PDB file of C-alpha atoms in Angstrom:
ATOM      1  CA  MET A   1     133.537-135.089 118.415  1.00  0.00           C
ATOM      2  CA  THR A   2     133.620-133.034 114.645  1.00  0.00           C
ATOM      3  CA  PHE A   3     131.518-133.420 111.897  1.00  0.00           C
ATOM      4  CA  GLN A   4     132.766-132.992 108.134  1.00  0.00           C
ATOM      5  CA  SER A   5     129.398-132.026 106.572  1.00  0.00           C
ATOM      6  CA  PRO A   6     127.476-130.494 109.830  1.00  0.00           C
ATOM      7  CA  LEU A   7     124.374-129.564 107.060  1.00  0.00           C
ATOM      8  CA  TRP A   8     123.309-132.870 106.740  1.00  0.00           C
ATOM      9  CA  LEU A   9     122.432-132.879 110.741  1.00  0.00           C
ATOM     10  CA  LEU A  10     119.077-130.574 110.162  1.00  0.00           C
ATOM     11  CA  ALA A  11     117.634-133.576 108.595  1.00  0.00           C
ATOM     12  CA  LEU A  12     116.942-134.490 112.330  1.00  0.00           C
ATOM     13  CA  LEU A  13     114.182-132.123 112.076  1.00  0.00           C
ATOM     14  CA  ALA A  14     112.615-134.438 109.969  1.00  0.00           C
ATOM     15  CA  VAL A  15     113.196-137.133 112.042  1.00  0.00           C
ATOM     16  CA  ALA A  16     111.354-135.224 115.042  1.00  0.00           C
ATOM     17  CA  ALA A  17     108.957-133.975 113.127  1.00  0.00           C
ATOM     18  CA  LEU A  18     107.957-137.820 112.407  1.00  0.00           C
ATOM     19  CA  VAL A  19     107.789-138.559 116.255  1.00  0.00           C
ATOM     20  CA  ALA A  20     106.203-135.445 116.921  1.00  0.00           C
ATOM     21  CA  LEU A  21     103.357-136.884 114.200  1.00  0.00           C
ATOM     22  CA  TYR A  22     103.428-140.234 115.667  1.00  0.00           C
ATOM     23  CA  VAL A  23     102.806-138.824 119.148  1.00  0.00           C
ATOM     24  CA  VAL A  24      99.389-136.567 117.645  1.00  0.00           C
ATOM     25  CA  LEU A  25      98.037-139.121 115.735  1.00  0.00           C
ATOM     26  CA  GLN A  26      98.260-141.232 119.358  1.00  0.00           C
ATOM     27  CA  LEU A  27      96.635-138.294 120.839  1.00  0.00           C
ATOM     28  CA  ARG A  28      93.607-138.759 118.697  1.00  0.00           C
ATOM     29  CA  ARG A  29      92.816-142.220 118.293  1.00  0.00           C
ATOM     30  CA  LYS A  30      93.141-142.078 122.110  1.00  0.00           C
ATOM     31  CA  ALA A  31      90.829-138.628 122.223  1.00  0.00           C
ATOM     32  CA  TYR A  32      88.612-140.782 119.914  1.00  0.00           C
ATOM     33  CA  ALA A  33      88.792-144.018 122.018  1.00  0.00           C
ATOM     34  CA  ALA A  34      87.224-141.769 124.796  1.00  0.00           C
ATOM     35  CA  ARG A  35      84.175-140.369 123.213  1.00  0.00           C
ATOM     36  CA  PHE A  36      82.621-144.007 122.897  1.00  0.00           C
ATOM     37  CA  THR A  37      80.362-144.145 125.280  1.00  0.00           C
ATOM     38  CA  ASN A  38      80.131-148.060 125.907  1.00  0.00           C
ATOM     39  CA  VAL A  39      83.212-149.165 127.580  1.00  0.00           C
ATOM     40  CA  ALA A  40      82.711-153.021 127.544  1.00  0.00           C
ATOM     41  CA  LEU A  41      81.081-153.246 124.307  1.00  0.00           C
ATOM     42  CA  LEU A  42      84.331-151.035 122.842  1.00  0.00           C
ATOM     43  CA  GLY A  43      86.183-153.926 124.878  1.00  0.00           C
ATOM     44  CA  SER A  44      84.233-156.838 123.003  1.00  0.00           C
ATOM     45  CA  LEU A  45      84.944-155.218 119.612  1.00  0.00           C
ATOM     46  CA  VAL A  46      89.039-154.145 119.718  1.00  0.00           C
ATOM     47  CA  PRO A  47      91.170-156.435 120.365  1.00  0.00           C
ATOM     48  CA  LYS A  48      93.700-155.959 123.082  1.00  0.00           C
ATOM     49  CA  ARG A  49      96.200-153.358 121.717  1.00  0.00           C
ATOM     50  CA  PRO A  50      99.979-154.050 122.823  1.00  0.00           C
ATOM     51  CA  GLY A  51     100.252-151.073 124.595  1.00  0.00           C
ATOM     52  CA  TRP A  52     103.658-149.665 125.845  1.00  0.00           C
ATOM     53  CA  ARG A  53     105.579-151.945 123.115  1.00  0.00           C
ATOM     54  CA  ARG A  54     104.193-150.758 120.190  1.00  0.00           C
ATOM     55  CA  HIS A  55     105.124-147.172 121.378  1.00  0.00           C
ATOM     56  CA  ALA A  56     108.714-148.576 122.448  1.00  0.00           C
ATOM     57  CA  ALA A  57     109.043-150.680 118.834  1.00  0.00           C
ATOM     58  CA  PHE A  58     108.577-146.986 117.616  1.00  0.00           C
ATOM     59  CA  ALA A  59     111.233-145.771 119.196  1.00  0.00           C
ATOM     60  CA  VAL A  60     113.890-148.086 118.568  1.00  0.00           C
ATOM     61  CA  VAL A  61     113.041-147.465 114.679  1.00  0.00           C
ATOM     62  CA  ALA A  62     113.533-143.463 115.456  1.00  0.00           C
ATOM     63  CA  LEU A  63     116.651-143.831 117.093  1.00  0.00           C
ATOM     64  CA  GLY A  64     117.601-146.152 114.176  1.00  0.00           C
ATOM     65  CA  MET A  65     117.215-142.766 111.954  1.00  0.00           C
ATOM     66  CA  VAL A  66     118.532-140.858 114.310  1.00  0.00           C
ATOM     67  CA  ALA A  67     122.130-142.996 114.005  1.00  0.00           C
ATOM     68  CA  LEU A  68     121.814-143.012 110.104  1.00  0.00           C
ATOM     69  CA  VAL A  69     120.989-139.148 109.606  1.00  0.00           C
ATOM     70  CA  VAL A  70     123.924-138.281 111.991  1.00  0.00           C
ATOM     71  CA  SER A  71     126.186-141.055 109.771  1.00  0.00           C
ATOM     72  CA  LEU A  72     125.224-138.333 106.821  1.00  0.00           C
ATOM     73  CA  ALA A  73     127.301-135.697 108.626  1.00  0.00           C
ATOM     74  CA  VAL A  74     130.518-138.191 108.608  1.00  0.00           C
ATOM     75  CA  PRO A  75     131.290-137.569 111.954  1.00  0.00           C
ATOM     76  CA  SER A  76     134.669-137.741 112.960  1.00  0.00           C
ATOM     77  CA  THR A  77     137.129-138.187 116.425  1.00  0.00           C
ATOM     78  CA  GLU A  78     140.333-137.601 117.115  1.00  0.00           C
ATOM     79  CA  VAL A  79     142.922-140.464 117.012  1.00  0.00           C
ATOM     80  CA  ARG A  80     146.482-140.142 118.250  1.00  0.00           C
ATOM     81  CA  VAL A  81     149.267-141.356 115.507  1.00  0.00           C
ATOM     82  CA  PRO A  82     152.574-141.882 115.711  1.00  0.00           C
ATOM     83  CA  ARG A  83     154.114-139.495 113.238  1.00  0.00           C
ATOM     84  CA  GLU A  84     155.450-140.238 110.467  1.00  0.00           C
ATOM     85  CA  ARG A  85     158.420-137.758 109.706  1.00  0.00           C
ATOM     86  CA  ALA A  86     159.868-134.937 112.615  1.00  0.00           C
ATOM     87  CA  THR A  87     163.377-134.685 113.374  1.00  0.00           C
ATOM     88  CA  VAL A  88     164.539-133.568 116.532  1.00  0.00           C
ATOM     89  CA  ILE A  89     167.565-132.166 118.512  1.00  0.00           C
ATOM     90  CA  MET A  90     167.986-133.096 122.161  1.00  0.00           C
ATOM     91  CA  ALA A  91     170.423-130.293 123.563  1.00  0.00           C
ATOM     92  CA  VAL A  92     171.349-131.290 126.993  1.00  0.00           C
ATOM     93  CA  ASP A  93     173.586-128.742 129.387  1.00  0.00           C
ATOM     94  CA  VAL A  94     176.977-130.500 130.457  1.00  0.00           C
ATOM     95  CA  SER A  95     178.858-127.763 132.122  1.00  0.00           C
ATOM     96  CA  LEU A  96     180.506-128.054 135.568  1.00  0.00           C
ATOM     97  CA  SER A  97     177.270-126.392 137.728  1.00  0.00           C
ATOM     98  CA  MET A  98     175.889-130.321 136.785  1.00  0.00           C
ATOM     99  CA  GLN A  99     177.931-132.122 139.395  1.00  0.00           C
ATOM    100  CA  ALA A 100     175.789-130.560 141.772  1.00  0.00           C
ATOM    101  CA  THR A 101     174.210-133.629 143.860  1.00  0.00           C
ATOM    102  CA  ASP A 102     170.752-131.380 144.846  1.00  0.00           C
ATOM    103  CA  ILE A 103     169.470-133.684 142.804  1.00  0.00           C
ATOM    104  CA  GLU A 104     170.334-137.506 143.821  1.00  0.00           C
ATOM    105  CA  PRO A 105     173.074-138.649 142.750  1.00  0.00           C
ATOM    106  CA  SER A 106     173.852-135.405 140.929  1.00  0.00           C
ATOM    107  CA  ARG A 107     172.269-132.976 138.275  1.00  0.00           C
ATOM    108  CA  PHE A 108     174.192-135.140 135.178  1.00  0.00           C
ATOM    109  CA  GLU A 109     173.892-138.804 136.523  1.00  0.00           C
ATOM    110  CA  ALA A 110     170.161-138.123 136.455  1.00  0.00           C
ATOM    111  CA  MET A 111     169.756-135.942 133.266  1.00  0.00           C
ATOM    112  CA  GLN A 112     171.584-138.762 131.647  1.00  0.00           C
ATOM    113  CA  VAL A 113     168.878-141.857 132.615  1.00  0.00           C
ATOM    114  CA  ALA A 114     165.995-139.460 131.729  1.00  0.00           C
ATOM    115  CA  ALA A 115     167.986-138.378 128.314  1.00  0.00           C
ATOM    116  CA  LYS A 116     167.962-142.030 127.612  1.00  0.00           C
ATOM    117  CA  GLN A 117     164.188-142.636 128.631  1.00  0.00           C
ATOM    118  CA  PHE A 118     163.032-139.620 126.579  1.00  0.00           C
ATOM    119  CA  VAL A 119     165.105-141.810 123.519  1.00  0.00           C
ATOM    120  CA  ASP A 120     162.577-144.563 124.574  1.00  0.00           C
ATOM    121  CA  VAL A 121     159.732-143.075 123.936  1.00  0.00           C
ATOM    122  CA  LEU A 122     160.138-140.725 120.886  1.00  0.00           C
ATOM    123  CA  PRO A 123     158.567-143.388 117.988  1.00  0.00           C
ATOM    124  CA  ALA A 124     161.262-145.075 115.911  1.00  0.00           C
ATOM    125  CA  ARG A 125     160.626-143.257 112.518  1.00  0.00           C
ATOM    126  CA  ILE A 126     161.328-139.767 114.292  1.00  0.00           C
ATOM    127  CA  ASN A 127     164.937-138.889 113.673  1.00  0.00           C
ATOM    128  CA  LEU A 128     166.957-137.772 116.600  1.00  0.00           C
ATOM    129  CA  GLY A 129     170.655-135.700 116.642  1.00  0.00           C
ATOM    130  CA  LEU A 130     172.307-134.997 120.092  1.00  0.00           C
ATOM    131  CA  VAL A 131     173.836-131.445 120.965  1.00  0.00           C
ATOM    132  CA  SER A 132     176.121-131.230 124.129  1.00  0.00           C
ATOM    133  CA  PHE A 133     177.326-127.947 125.443  1.00  0.00           C
ATOM    134  CA  ALA A 134     179.256-126.189 128.239  1.00  0.00           C
ATOM    135  CA  GLY A 135     181.626-123.347 126.670  1.00  0.00           C
ATOM    136  CA  THR A 136     180.788-125.074 123.717  1.00  0.00           C
ATOM    137  CA  ALA A 137     177.877-126.525 122.036  1.00  0.00           C
ATOM    138  CA  THR A 138     179.126-129.658 119.474  1.00  0.00           C
ATOM    139  CA  THR A 139     176.660-131.515 117.898  1.00  0.00           C
ATOM    140  CA  LEU A 140     177.490-135.585 119.009  1.00  0.00           C
ATOM    141  CA  VAL A 141     174.659-137.461 116.875  1.00  0.00           C
ATOM    142  CA  THR A 142     173.461-135.716 113.453  1.00  0.00           C
ATOM    143  CA  PRO A 143     169.601-136.883 113.322  1.00  0.00           C
ATOM    144  CA  THR A 144     169.434-140.687 113.148  1.00  0.00           C
ATOM    145  CA  THR A 145     166.936-143.216 113.988  1.00  0.00           C
ATOM    146  CA  ASP A 146     169.384-145.102 115.244  1.00  0.00           C
ATOM    147  CA  ARG A 147     168.773-144.873 118.964  1.00  0.00           C
ATOM    148  CA  GLY A 148     171.633-147.095 120.385  1.00  0.00           C
ATOM    149  CA  GLN A 149     174.270-144.720 118.864  1.00  0.00           C
ATOM    150  CA  VAL A 150     172.482-141.572 120.260  1.00  0.00           C
ATOM    151  CA  ARG A 151     172.572-143.595 123.717  1.00  0.00           C
ATOM    152  CA  SER A 152     176.181-144.451 123.155  1.00  0.00           C
ATOM    153  CA  ALA A 153     176.640-140.783 123.154  1.00  0.00           C
ATOM    154  CA  ILE A 154     175.097-139.766 126.117  1.00  0.00           C
ATOM    155  CA  ASP A 155     176.958-142.675 128.320  1.00  0.00           C
ATOM    156  CA  ASN A 156     179.913-141.020 127.368  1.00  0.00           C
ATOM    157  CA  LEU A 157     179.212-136.875 127.715  1.00  0.00           C
ATOM    158  CA  ASP A 158     181.613-135.046 129.556  1.00  0.00           C
ATOM    159  CA  LEU A 159     181.321-132.580 131.584  1.00  0.00           C
ATOM    160  CA  ALA A 160     183.166-128.497 130.858  1.00  0.00           C
ATOM    161  CA  GLU A 161     183.450-124.924 132.622  1.00  0.00           C
ATOM    162  CA  SER A 162     180.918-122.482 131.252  1.00  0.00           C
ATOM    163  CA  THR A 163     177.781-122.009 129.657  1.00  0.00           C
ATOM    164  CA  ALA A 164     177.255-121.598 126.755  1.00  0.00           C
ATOM    165  CA  ILE A 165     172.906-121.481 125.529  1.00  0.00           C
ATOM    166  CA  GLY A 166     172.810-119.321 122.888  1.00  0.00           C
ATOM    167  CA  GLU A 167     175.317-120.975 121.368  1.00  0.00           C
ATOM    168  CA  ALA A 168     173.308-124.588 122.026  1.00  0.00           C
ATOM    169  CA  VAL A 169     170.002-123.254 120.147  1.00  0.00           C
ATOM    170  CA  PHE A 170     172.624-121.922 116.963  1.00  0.00           C
ATOM    171  CA  THR A 171     174.380-125.744 116.922  1.00  0.00           C
ATOM    172  CA  SER A 172     171.258-127.006 116.667  1.00  0.00           C
ATOM    173  CA  LEU A 173     169.145-125.280 114.456  1.00  0.00           C
ATOM    174  CA  ASN A 174     172.576-125.705 111.980  1.00  0.00           C
ATOM    175  CA  ALA A 175     172.315-129.726 112.904  1.00  0.00           C
ATOM    176  CA  ILE A 176     168.503-129.522 111.706  1.00  0.00           C
ATOM    177  CA  GLU A 177     168.822-127.441 108.574  1.00  0.00           C
ATOM    178  CA  ASN A 178     171.569-129.572 107.039  1.00  0.00           C
ATOM    179  CA  TYR A 179     170.488-132.832 107.613  1.00  0.00           C
ATOM    180  CA  GLN A 180     166.854-131.078 106.411  1.00  0.00           C
ATOM    181  CA  SER A 181     168.129-129.987 103.581  1.00  0.00           C
ATOM    182  CA  ALA A 182     170.313-132.760 102.387  1.00  0.00           C
ATOM    183  CA  LEU A 183     166.998-134.780 103.277  1.00  0.00           C
ATOM    184  CA  ASN A 184     163.949-133.504 101.954  1.00  0.00           C
ATOM    185  CA  ALA A 185     166.205-131.996  98.390  1.00  0.00           C
ATOM    186  CA  ASN A 186     163.361-132.726  96.439  1.00  0.00           C
ATOM    187  CA  GLU A 187     160.926-132.184  98.219  1.00  0.00           C
ATOM    188  CA  GLU A 188     158.445-128.910  98.647  1.00  0.00           C
ATOM    189  CA  GLU A 189     157.743-129.574 102.505  1.00  0.00           C
ATOM    190  CA  LEU A 190     160.395-129.648 105.077  1.00  0.00           C
ATOM    191  CA  ALA A 191     159.391-132.005 108.271  1.00  0.00           C
ATOM    192  CA  PRO A 192     158.269-130.939 111.386  1.00  0.00           C
ATOM    193  CA  ALA A 193     161.691-129.930 113.690  1.00  0.00           C
ATOM    194  CA  ARG A 194     161.921-129.366 117.502  1.00  0.00           C
ATOM    195  CA  ILE A 195     164.643-128.286 119.560  1.00  0.00           C
ATOM    196  CA  VAL A 196     164.666-130.220 123.504  1.00  0.00           C
ATOM    197  CA  LEU A 197     166.793-127.978 125.366  1.00  0.00           C
ATOM    198  CA  LEU A 198     167.828-129.485 129.237  1.00  0.00           C
ATOM    199  CA  SER A 199     170.128-126.519 130.926  1.00  0.00           C
ATOM    200  CA  ASP A 200     171.021-125.429 134.992  1.00  0.00           C
ATOM    201  CA  GLY A 201     172.661-122.811 135.040  1.00  0.00           C
ATOM    202  CA  TYR A 202     172.524-119.573 132.980  1.00  0.00           C
ATOM    203  CA  ASN A 203     174.146-118.127 130.011  1.00  0.00           C
ATOM    204  CA  THR A 204     177.708-117.250 130.832  1.00  0.00           C
ATOM    205  CA  VAL A 205     179.775-117.322 127.166  1.00  0.00           C
ATOM    206  CA  GLY A 206     178.516-117.094 123.310  1.00  0.00           C
ATOM    207  CA  ARG A 207     175.767-115.687 121.875  1.00  0.00           C
ATOM    208  CA  ASP A 208     173.315-114.136 123.613  1.00  0.00           C
ATOM    209  CA  ASP A 209     169.796-115.429 124.047  1.00  0.00           C
ATOM    210  CA  THR A 210     167.724-112.370 122.661  1.00  0.00           C
ATOM    211  CA  GLN A 211     169.791-113.432 119.280  1.00  0.00           C
ATOM    212  CA  ALA A 212     169.567-117.530 119.302  1.00  0.00           C
ATOM    213  CA  ILE A 213     165.122-116.505 120.221  1.00  0.00           C
ATOM    214  CA  ASP A 214     165.223-114.726 117.095  1.00  0.00           C
ATOM    215  CA  ALA A 215     166.918-117.751 115.235  1.00  0.00           C
ATOM    216  CA  ALA A 216     164.823-120.101 116.487  1.00  0.00           C
ATOM    217  CA  VAL A 217     161.443-117.870 115.814  1.00  0.00           C
ATOM    218  CA  ASP A 218     162.781-117.262 111.855  1.00  0.00           C
ATOM    219  CA  ALA A 219     163.724-120.724 111.688  1.00  0.00           C
ATOM    220  CA  GLY A 220     159.729-121.536 112.824  1.00  0.00           C
ATOM    221  CA  ILE A 221     161.534-124.411 115.010  1.00  0.00           C
ATOM    222  CA  PRO A 222     160.213-124.312 118.537  1.00  0.00           C
ATOM    223  CA  VAL A 223     162.628-124.403 120.975  1.00  0.00           C
ATOM    224  CA  SER A 224     161.537-126.391 124.908  1.00  0.00           C
ATOM    225  CA  THR A 225     163.357-125.915 127.253  1.00  0.00           C
ATOM    226  CA  ILE A 226     163.690-127.720 130.633  1.00  0.00           C
ATOM    227  CA  ALA A 227     165.011-125.975 133.624  1.00  0.00           C
ATOM    228  CA  PHE A 228     166.656-128.760 135.635  1.00  0.00           C
ATOM    229  CA  GLY A 229     167.682-128.278 139.726  1.00  0.00           C
ATOM    230  CA  THR A 230     166.848-126.394 142.571  1.00  0.00           C
ATOM    231  CA  ASP A 231     167.328-122.900 144.062  1.00  0.00           C
ATOM    232  CA  TYR A 232     169.545-124.338 146.547  1.00  0.00           C
ATOM    233  CA  GLY A 233     172.416-126.378 144.312  1.00  0.00           C
ATOM    234  CA  THR A 234     175.951-125.803 145.356  1.00  0.00           C
ATOM    235  CA  LEU A 235     179.103-126.854 143.543  1.00  0.00           C
ATOM    236  CA  ASP A 236     182.264-127.567 145.430  1.00  0.00           C
ATOM    237  CA  LEU A 237     184.586-125.711 143.550  1.00  0.00           C
ATOM    238  CA  ASP A 238     188.315-125.476 145.061  1.00  0.00           C
ATOM    239  CA  GLY A 239     187.095-126.177 148.657  1.00  0.00           C
ATOM    240  CA  GLU A 240     184.727-122.837 147.706  1.00  0.00           C
ATOM    241  CA  ARG A 241     180.489-123.773 147.675  1.00  0.00           C
ATOM    242  CA  VAL A 242     179.418-121.931 144.807  1.00  0.00           C
ATOM    243  CA  PRO A 243     175.484-121.670 145.256  1.00  0.00           C
ATOM    244  CA  VAL A 244     174.312-123.159 141.308  1.00  0.00           C
ATOM    245  CA  PRO A 245     170.600-121.750 141.434  1.00  0.00           C
ATOM    246  CA  VAL A 246     168.465-122.067 137.840  1.00  0.00           C
ATOM    247  CA  ASP A 247     167.879-119.881 135.460  1.00  0.00           C
ATOM    248  CA  ARG A 248     163.915-120.224 135.346  1.00  0.00           C
ATOM    249  CA  ALA A 249     163.430-116.832 133.775  1.00  0.00           C
ATOM    250  CA  THR A 250     165.823-117.372 130.453  1.00  0.00           C
ATOM    251  CA  LEU A 251     164.479-120.670 129.781  1.00  0.00           C
ATOM    252  CA  GLU A 252     160.513-119.899 130.267  1.00  0.00           C
ATOM    253  CA  GLN A 253     161.328-117.290 127.832  1.00  0.00           C
ATOM    254  CA  ILE A 254     162.998-119.396 124.611  1.00  0.00           C
ATOM    255  CA  ALA A 255     160.146-121.606 125.342  1.00  0.00           C
ATOM    256  CA  ASP A 256     157.416-118.715 124.937  1.00  0.00           C
ATOM    257  CA  GLU A 257     158.924-116.385 122.551  1.00  0.00           C
ATOM    258  CA  THR A 258     159.999-119.978 119.930  1.00  0.00           C
ATOM    259  CA  GLY A 259     156.461-122.029 120.529  1.00  0.00           C
ATOM    260  CA  GLY A 260     158.196-124.243 122.568  1.00  0.00           C
ATOM    261  CA  SER A 261     157.544-125.803 125.940  1.00  0.00           C
ATOM    262  CA  TYR A 262     158.839-124.712 129.096  1.00  0.00           C
ATOM    263  CA  SER A 263     159.624-127.407 132.368  1.00  0.00           C
ATOM    264  CA  GLU A 264     160.670-127.668 135.589  1.00  0.00           C
ATOM    265  CA  ALA A 265     162.444-130.668 136.756  1.00  0.00           C
ATOM    266  CA  ALA A 266     163.552-130.783 140.577  1.00  0.00           C
ATOM    267  CA  SER A 267     164.248-133.926 140.425  1.00  0.00           C
ATOM    268  CA  ALA A 268     165.098-137.329 138.603  1.00  0.00           C
ATOM    269  CA  ALA A 269     161.930-138.479 139.120  1.00  0.00           C
ATOM    270  CA  GLU A 270     160.668-135.386 137.207  1.00  0.00           C
ATOM    271  CA  LEU A 271     162.637-134.918 134.751  1.00  0.00           C
ATOM    272  CA  GLU A 272     161.694-139.162 133.682  1.00  0.00           C
ATOM    273  CA  GLN A 273     157.858-137.801 133.644  1.00  0.00           C
ATOM    274  CA  VAL A 274     158.843-134.633 131.692  1.00  0.00           C
ATOM    275  CA  TYR A 275     161.022-136.467 128.800  1.00  0.00           C
ATOM    276  CA  GLU A 276     157.945-138.640 128.701  1.00  0.00           C
ATOM    277  CA  ASP A 277     155.557-135.849 128.386  1.00  0.00           C
ATOM    278  CA  LEU A 278     157.449-133.984 125.838  1.00  0.00           C
ATOM    279  CA  GLY A 279     158.053-137.211 123.998  1.00  0.00           C
ATOM    280  CA  SER A 280     154.598-137.672 123.871  1.00  0.00           C
ATOM    281  CA  GLN A 281     154.109-134.442 122.432  1.00  0.00           C
ATOM    282  CA  ILE A 282     156.851-134.460 119.678  1.00  0.00           C
ATOM    283  CA  GLY A 283     156.728-137.898 118.402  1.00  0.00           C
ATOM    284  CA  TYR A 284     152.751-138.251 118.193  1.00  0.00           C
ATOM    285  CA  THR A 285     150.077-136.114 116.019  1.00  0.00           C
ATOM    286  CA  THR A 286     146.453-136.290 116.210  1.00  0.00           C
ATOM    287  CA  GLU A 287     143.995-136.799 113.181  1.00  0.00           C
ATOM    288  CA  PRO A 288     140.695-137.492 112.747  1.00  0.00           C
ATOM    289  CA  ARG A 289     138.952-140.426 111.708  1.00  0.00           C
ATOM    290  CA  ASP A 290     136.219-141.148 110.139  1.00  0.00           C
ATOM    291  CA  VAL A 291     133.221-142.587 112.615  1.00  0.00           C
ATOM    292  CA  SER A 292     130.517-142.752 110.342  1.00  0.00           C
ATOM    293  CA  TYR A 293     130.506-146.348 109.908  1.00  0.00           C
ATOM    294  CA  TRP A 294     129.600-146.710 113.277  1.00  0.00           C
ATOM    295  CA  PHE A 295     126.119-145.120 112.791  1.00  0.00           C
ATOM    296  CA  VAL A 296     125.556-146.404 110.259  1.00  0.00           C
ATOM    297  CA  ARG A 297     125.775-149.759 111.783  1.00  0.00           C
ATOM    298  CA  GLY A 298     123.686-149.007 115.116  1.00  0.00           C
ATOM    299  CA  GLY A 299     121.403-146.994 113.036  1.00  0.00           C
ATOM    300  CA  VAL A 300     120.654-149.948 110.190  1.00  0.00           C
ATOM    301  CA  LEU A 301     120.675-152.529 113.559  1.00  0.00           C
ATOM    302  CA  LEU A 302     118.457-150.516 114.966  1.00  0.00           C
ATOM    303  CA  ALA A 303     115.929-150.065 111.975  1.00  0.00           C
ATOM    304  CA  LEU A 304     115.828-153.763 112.003  1.00  0.00           C
ATOM    305  CA  VAL A 305     115.411-154.335 115.710  1.00  0.00           C
ATOM    306  CA  GLY A 306     112.381-152.091 115.910  1.00  0.00           C
ATOM    307  CA  PHE A 307     110.872-153.703 112.495  1.00  0.00           C
ATOM    308  CA  VAL A 308     111.252-156.786 114.119  1.00  0.00           C
ATOM    309  CA  LEU A 309     109.460-155.842 117.566  1.00  0.00           C
ATOM    310  CA  SER A 310     106.839-153.781 115.996  1.00  0.00           C
ATOM    311  CA  LEU A 311     106.018-157.217 113.201  1.00  0.00           C
ATOM    312  CA  LEU A 312     105.742-159.317 116.729  1.00  0.00           C
ATOM    313  CA  TRP A 313     104.197-157.226 118.788  1.00  0.00           C
ATOM    314  CA  THR A 314     101.503-155.635 116.553  1.00  0.00           C
ATOM    315  CA  ASN A 315     101.532-157.394 113.121  1.00  0.00           C
ATOM    316  CA  ARG A 316     102.743-154.154 111.730  1.00  0.00           C
ATOM    317  CA  LEU A 317     105.978-152.959 110.696  1.00  0.00           C
ATOM    318  CA  VAL A 318     105.103-148.995 112.614  1.00  0.00           C
TER     319      VAL A 318
END
């Protein structure tokens, strides 16, 4: 919890001083009574006091005052709300190494299932685009809120040779830039954007990873990467078993240097969880919400209860 006007909390010192004064007065009364030598006569002259109930009533009123003082500091708490605007490009690796079956039923099929779940996780108002990459990178779906269009494109992905991770980032950046230029032509501030890139292999063609990192940093667009697969994946090419391990180092570097997040998924279930977590991070944000009214209501209620108890038990307000 945070406070928009924390200086008002200094008023709690006044409440503390009031409580201290109350304690001092009670101690003085006890000291005065102790000096009365004839205890039996004192009991006949002074009516029976409510004892602890009088103190309890004052304590309730004091708590109410504390709550009211806290409300003056305008307390707020963070709440999770869907983003009103954002652009996300999902770049998926469709190189031949995605045929590896170290992840059942295959890397490629598991990726398709998880990618569609990512589509479902994102709030409806976020614009989502799809880029596929192998030897080249292609924008299959420009950013849109039409989730059916993205799901259909995922279902129709085809595998191809080579892996162009750098080109995937450049193509994703271009898709975001073109979309935002058209959408925000009359707006001073661009909507936030992010690239989510999934790959299982090494960059083999196209522009270098470092060039892609520099371009993403210059554009101010984070690239979140997912290393999908295991170190023991193999691919059958013309009867020969070819190892296809994951290049974790490169993918982690891209995420770290562009301000994105890096994740590893060695199974279909892990990939689904990673996509769900990313959807939550990208699709929602936290905003402060004023909760001072909670303290106003609580303070007023406590004060009323304290006053009522005091009247019932002592025939006085305090």
